[in-house]
Structures are given as C-alpha cells and as structure tokens.
CSV table of C-alpha atoms in Angstrom, one decimal:
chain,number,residue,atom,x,y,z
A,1,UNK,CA,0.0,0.0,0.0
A,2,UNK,CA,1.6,3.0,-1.5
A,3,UNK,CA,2.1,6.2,1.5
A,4,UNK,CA,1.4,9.3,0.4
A,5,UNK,CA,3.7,11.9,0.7
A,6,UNK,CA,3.9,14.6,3.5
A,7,UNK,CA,2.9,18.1,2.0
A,8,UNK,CA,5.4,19.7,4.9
A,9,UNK,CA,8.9,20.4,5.1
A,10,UNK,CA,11.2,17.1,4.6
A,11,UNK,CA,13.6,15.6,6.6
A,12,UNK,CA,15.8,12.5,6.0
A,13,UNK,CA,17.3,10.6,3.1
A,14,UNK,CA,15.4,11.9,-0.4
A,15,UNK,CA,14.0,9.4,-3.0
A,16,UNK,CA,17.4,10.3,-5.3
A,17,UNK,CA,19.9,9.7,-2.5
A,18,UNK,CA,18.0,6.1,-1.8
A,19,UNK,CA,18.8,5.7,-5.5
A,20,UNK,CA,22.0,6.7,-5.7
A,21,UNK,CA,22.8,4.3,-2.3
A,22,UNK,CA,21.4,1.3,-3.4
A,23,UNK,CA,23.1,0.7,-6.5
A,24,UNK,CA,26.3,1.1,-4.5
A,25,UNK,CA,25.4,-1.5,-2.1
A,26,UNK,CA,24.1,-4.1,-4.6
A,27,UNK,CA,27.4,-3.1,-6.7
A,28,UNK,CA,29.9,-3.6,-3.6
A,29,UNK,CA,28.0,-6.7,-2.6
A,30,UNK,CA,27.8,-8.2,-6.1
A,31,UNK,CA,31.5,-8.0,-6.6
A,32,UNK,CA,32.1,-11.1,-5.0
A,33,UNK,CA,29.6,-12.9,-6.6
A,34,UNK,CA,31.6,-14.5,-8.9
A,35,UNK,CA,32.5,-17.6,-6.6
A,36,UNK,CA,31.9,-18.2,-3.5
A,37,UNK,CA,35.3,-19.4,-1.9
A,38,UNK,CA,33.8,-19.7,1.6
A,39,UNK,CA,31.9,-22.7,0.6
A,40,UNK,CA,34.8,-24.3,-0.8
A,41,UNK,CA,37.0,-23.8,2.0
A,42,UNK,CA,35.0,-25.1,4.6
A,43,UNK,CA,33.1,-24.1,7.7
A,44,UNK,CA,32.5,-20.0,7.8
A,45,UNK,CA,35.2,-18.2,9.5
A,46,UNK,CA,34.5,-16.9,13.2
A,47,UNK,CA,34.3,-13.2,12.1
A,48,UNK,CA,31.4,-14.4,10.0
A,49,UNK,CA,29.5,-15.9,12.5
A,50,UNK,CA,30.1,-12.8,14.9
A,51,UNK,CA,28.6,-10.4,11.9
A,52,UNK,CA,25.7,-12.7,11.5
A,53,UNK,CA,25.1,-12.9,15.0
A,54,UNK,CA,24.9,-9.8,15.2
A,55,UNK,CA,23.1,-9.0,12.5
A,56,UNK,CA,20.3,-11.1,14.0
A,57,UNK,CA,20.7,-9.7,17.4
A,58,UNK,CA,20.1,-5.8,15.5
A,59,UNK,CA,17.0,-7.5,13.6
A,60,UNK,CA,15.3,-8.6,16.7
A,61,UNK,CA,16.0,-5.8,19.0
A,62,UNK,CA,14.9,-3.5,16.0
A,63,UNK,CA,11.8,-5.6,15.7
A,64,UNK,CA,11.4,-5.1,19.7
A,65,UNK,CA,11.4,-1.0,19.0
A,66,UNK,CA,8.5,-2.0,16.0
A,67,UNK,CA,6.6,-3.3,19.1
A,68,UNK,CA,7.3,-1.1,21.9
A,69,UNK,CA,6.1,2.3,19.5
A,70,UNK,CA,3.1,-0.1,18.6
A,71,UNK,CA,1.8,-0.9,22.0
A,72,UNK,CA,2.5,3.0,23.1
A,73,UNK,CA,1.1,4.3,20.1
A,74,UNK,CA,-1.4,1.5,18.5
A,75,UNK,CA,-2.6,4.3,16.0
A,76,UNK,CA,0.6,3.5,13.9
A,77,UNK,CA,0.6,-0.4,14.3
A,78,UNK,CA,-1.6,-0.7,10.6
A,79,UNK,CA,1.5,1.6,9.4
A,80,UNK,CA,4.6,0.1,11.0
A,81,UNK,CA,3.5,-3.9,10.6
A,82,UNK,CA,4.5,-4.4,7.3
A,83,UNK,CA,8.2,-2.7,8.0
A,84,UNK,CA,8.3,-4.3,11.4
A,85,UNK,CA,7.5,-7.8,9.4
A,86,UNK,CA,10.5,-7.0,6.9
A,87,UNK,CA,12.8,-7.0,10.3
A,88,UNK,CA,11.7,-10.1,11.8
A,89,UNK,CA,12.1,-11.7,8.1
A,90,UNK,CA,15.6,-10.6,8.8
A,91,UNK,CA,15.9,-12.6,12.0
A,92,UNK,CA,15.3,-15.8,10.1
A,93,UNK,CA,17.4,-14.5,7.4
A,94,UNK,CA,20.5,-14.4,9.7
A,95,UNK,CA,20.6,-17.2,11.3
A,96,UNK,CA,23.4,-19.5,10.6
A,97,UNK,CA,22.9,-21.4,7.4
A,98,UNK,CA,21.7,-25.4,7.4
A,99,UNK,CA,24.6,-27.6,8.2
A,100,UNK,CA,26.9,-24.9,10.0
A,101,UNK,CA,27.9,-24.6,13.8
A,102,UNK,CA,25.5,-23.3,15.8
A,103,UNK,CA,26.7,-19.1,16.8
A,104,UNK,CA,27.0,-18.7,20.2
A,105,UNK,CA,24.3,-15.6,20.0
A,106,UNK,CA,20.6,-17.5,21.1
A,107,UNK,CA,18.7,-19.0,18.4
A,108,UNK,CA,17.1,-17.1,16.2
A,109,UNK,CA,14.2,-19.0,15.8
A,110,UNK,CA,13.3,-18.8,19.5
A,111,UNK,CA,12.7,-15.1,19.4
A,112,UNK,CA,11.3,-15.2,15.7
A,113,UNK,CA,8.6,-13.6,16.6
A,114,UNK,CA,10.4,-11.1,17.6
A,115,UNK,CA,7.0,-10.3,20.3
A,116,UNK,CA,9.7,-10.4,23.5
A,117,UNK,CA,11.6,-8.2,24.4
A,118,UNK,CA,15.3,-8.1,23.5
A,119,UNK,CA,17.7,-8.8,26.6
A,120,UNK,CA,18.1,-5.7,27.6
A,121,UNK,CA,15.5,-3.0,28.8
A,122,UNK,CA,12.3,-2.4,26.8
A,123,UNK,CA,13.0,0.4,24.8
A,124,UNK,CA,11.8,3.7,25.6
A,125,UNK,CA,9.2,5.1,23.4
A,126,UNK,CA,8.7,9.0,22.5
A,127,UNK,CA,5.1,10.7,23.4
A,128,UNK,CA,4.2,11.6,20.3
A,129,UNK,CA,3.7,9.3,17.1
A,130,UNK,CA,6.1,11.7,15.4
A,131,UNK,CA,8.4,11.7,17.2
A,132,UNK,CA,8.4,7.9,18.3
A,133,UNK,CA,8.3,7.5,14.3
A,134,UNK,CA,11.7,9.7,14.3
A,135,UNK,CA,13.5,7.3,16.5
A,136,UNK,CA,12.4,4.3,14.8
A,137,UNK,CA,13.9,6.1,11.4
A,138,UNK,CA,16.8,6.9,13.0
A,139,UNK,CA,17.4,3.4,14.4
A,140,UNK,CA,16.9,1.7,11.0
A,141,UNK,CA,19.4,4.6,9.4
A,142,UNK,CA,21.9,3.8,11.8
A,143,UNK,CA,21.7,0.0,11.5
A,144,UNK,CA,21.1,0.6,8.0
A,145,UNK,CA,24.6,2.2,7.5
A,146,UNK,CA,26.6,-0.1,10.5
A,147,UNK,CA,25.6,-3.4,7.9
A,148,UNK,CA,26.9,-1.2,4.8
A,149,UNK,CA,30.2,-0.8,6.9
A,150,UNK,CA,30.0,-4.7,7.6
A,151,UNK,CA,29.4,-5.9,4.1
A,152,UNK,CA,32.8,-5.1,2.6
A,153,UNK,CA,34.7,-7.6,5.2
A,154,UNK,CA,32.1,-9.9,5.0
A,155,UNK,CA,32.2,-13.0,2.7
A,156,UNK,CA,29.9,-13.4,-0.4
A,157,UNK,CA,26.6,-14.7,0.5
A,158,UNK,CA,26.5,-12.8,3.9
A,159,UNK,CA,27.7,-9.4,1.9
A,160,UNK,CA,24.7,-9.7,-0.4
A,161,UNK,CA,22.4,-10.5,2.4
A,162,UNK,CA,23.8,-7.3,4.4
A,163,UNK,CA,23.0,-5.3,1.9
A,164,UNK,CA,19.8,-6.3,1.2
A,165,UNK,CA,19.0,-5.5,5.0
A,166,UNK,CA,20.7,-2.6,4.4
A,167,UNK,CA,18.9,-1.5,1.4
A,168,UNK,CA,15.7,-2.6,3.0
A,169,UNK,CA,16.3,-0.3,6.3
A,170,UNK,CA,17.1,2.5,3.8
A,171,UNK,CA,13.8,2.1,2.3
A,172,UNK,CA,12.2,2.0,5.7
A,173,UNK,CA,13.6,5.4,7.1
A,174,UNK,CA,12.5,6.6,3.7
A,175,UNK,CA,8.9,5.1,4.5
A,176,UNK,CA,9.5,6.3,8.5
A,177,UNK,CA,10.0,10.3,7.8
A,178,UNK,CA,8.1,10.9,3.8
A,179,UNK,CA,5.1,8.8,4.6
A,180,UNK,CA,2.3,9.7,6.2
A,181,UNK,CA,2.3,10.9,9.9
C-alpha cells in the first residue's frame, strides 16, 4: 500500500539519495559474486559468524522497538506492521545457514517472533507518534549504514544479504519520515 507523501517540510534521506545508495550497495556486494570461496573452504570463519550474529541480534532488538512504539502508540501499528515484518524476516534471514555450527548468540528461531523483548530494557518510546516515528527512522538509518560498513569484510553470500538489509532499512527510514504521519 503505496504512502502518500507529506505536504510539509522534509527531513531525512530523499528518493534520489536512496537511489544513488542502493546501486552502491548491490554493486559492492555483487563484486564477489563470482564464486563463493567460503563454501569451498570449509566451515564460515569466526568473524562471519560474529557479523551474522549480530546482525540477527540488531534485527530482533529492531523488531522489539517496532513493538514497543506499537503498543505506546497502536494508531501506527496498521502503518509500522509491514516494516516491522520486513525485520523479523531478517531474523530468520540471519541465522546460521543449514549444516553450519551453531553461533554462540541465542537461536534465532526462539525469538522469531520477535514479540519479546530483546535482553536488555524495553525500549523507551517517545510521546508523540512523530516523534516515536523519528526514532524508529533513526534506528533503522543507523543499523542501515553499521551493515553497509560490515558488508565489505564480510564474505559473499552474507555481503549480499547485508546489503539487502541494508537496502531494505534504507527504504524503511525513507517510508519512516516521507510517509504519512
């Protein structure tokens, strides 16, 4: 469901910056796509297992600030649900592949849902649905650009798969601070 566009002043990433990222990021994560030496070399290094991990951690305590501005401010939840599903599709997306050691980050697939909390502290949620909608942009801009940063260290398949979260975060502070209020 397309979101019409805010008549008032704008703030945040504009539609030809998100254009001009998102090339780069498919571009930086496509140059290794020509074979996939991890696969060959056996199991993923531990530097890869620590980005993933981590990865899924940001994902579900993302997801927990979806729910936290939901619950304080249910007039959004129709809004923020789809975005907030795109995060917890991340979760799953993160976890370590079929076949691979287990990370020592818990599983993924307990917290799926993404419905508890993370470990730590519920996060605190602005008054106002504008404002509350700020901080969830400027959480997904900030993770958004931390998995760009990753993606060039990381090996092919996870690189692509960063910047696809990436890319998708991008599109969500886009969605966050031009949509609707």
């Amino acid at each position: 469901m397309p979101f019409p566009l805010s008549p008032g002043t704008r703030s945040g990433p504009r539609r030809r910056s998100l254009l001009a990222v998102a090339p780069a990021a498919l571009l930086a994560a496509g140059c290794s796509a020509g074979s996939d030496d991890s696969a060959a070399a056996g199991p993923r290094p531990p530097a890869a297992e620590r980005t993933r991990a981590r990865a899924a951690r940001d994902s579900r305590e993302l997801a927990a600030r979806y729910d936290a501005v939901i619950a304080a401010h249910p007039g959004l939840a129709e809004r923020l649900r789809p975005l907030r599903a795109d995060v917890v599709r991340h979760v799953g997306a993160f976890a370590p592949p079929k076949g691979s050691a287990p990370s020592p980050s818990p599983s993924p697939s307990a917290s799926a849902s993404a419905s508890s909390p993370a470990p730590s502290a519920s996060p605190a949620v602005p008054a106002t649905p504008k404002e509350a909608l700020a901080g969830l942009a400027a959480a997904e801009r900030e993770l958004a650009d931390r998995r760009t940063r990753e993606l060039l260290d990381a090996p092919g398949e996870l690189a692509r798969l960063l910047a696809s979260a990436a890319a998708a975060g991008a599109a969500h502070v886009y969605l966050l601070t031009e949509g609707r209020a």
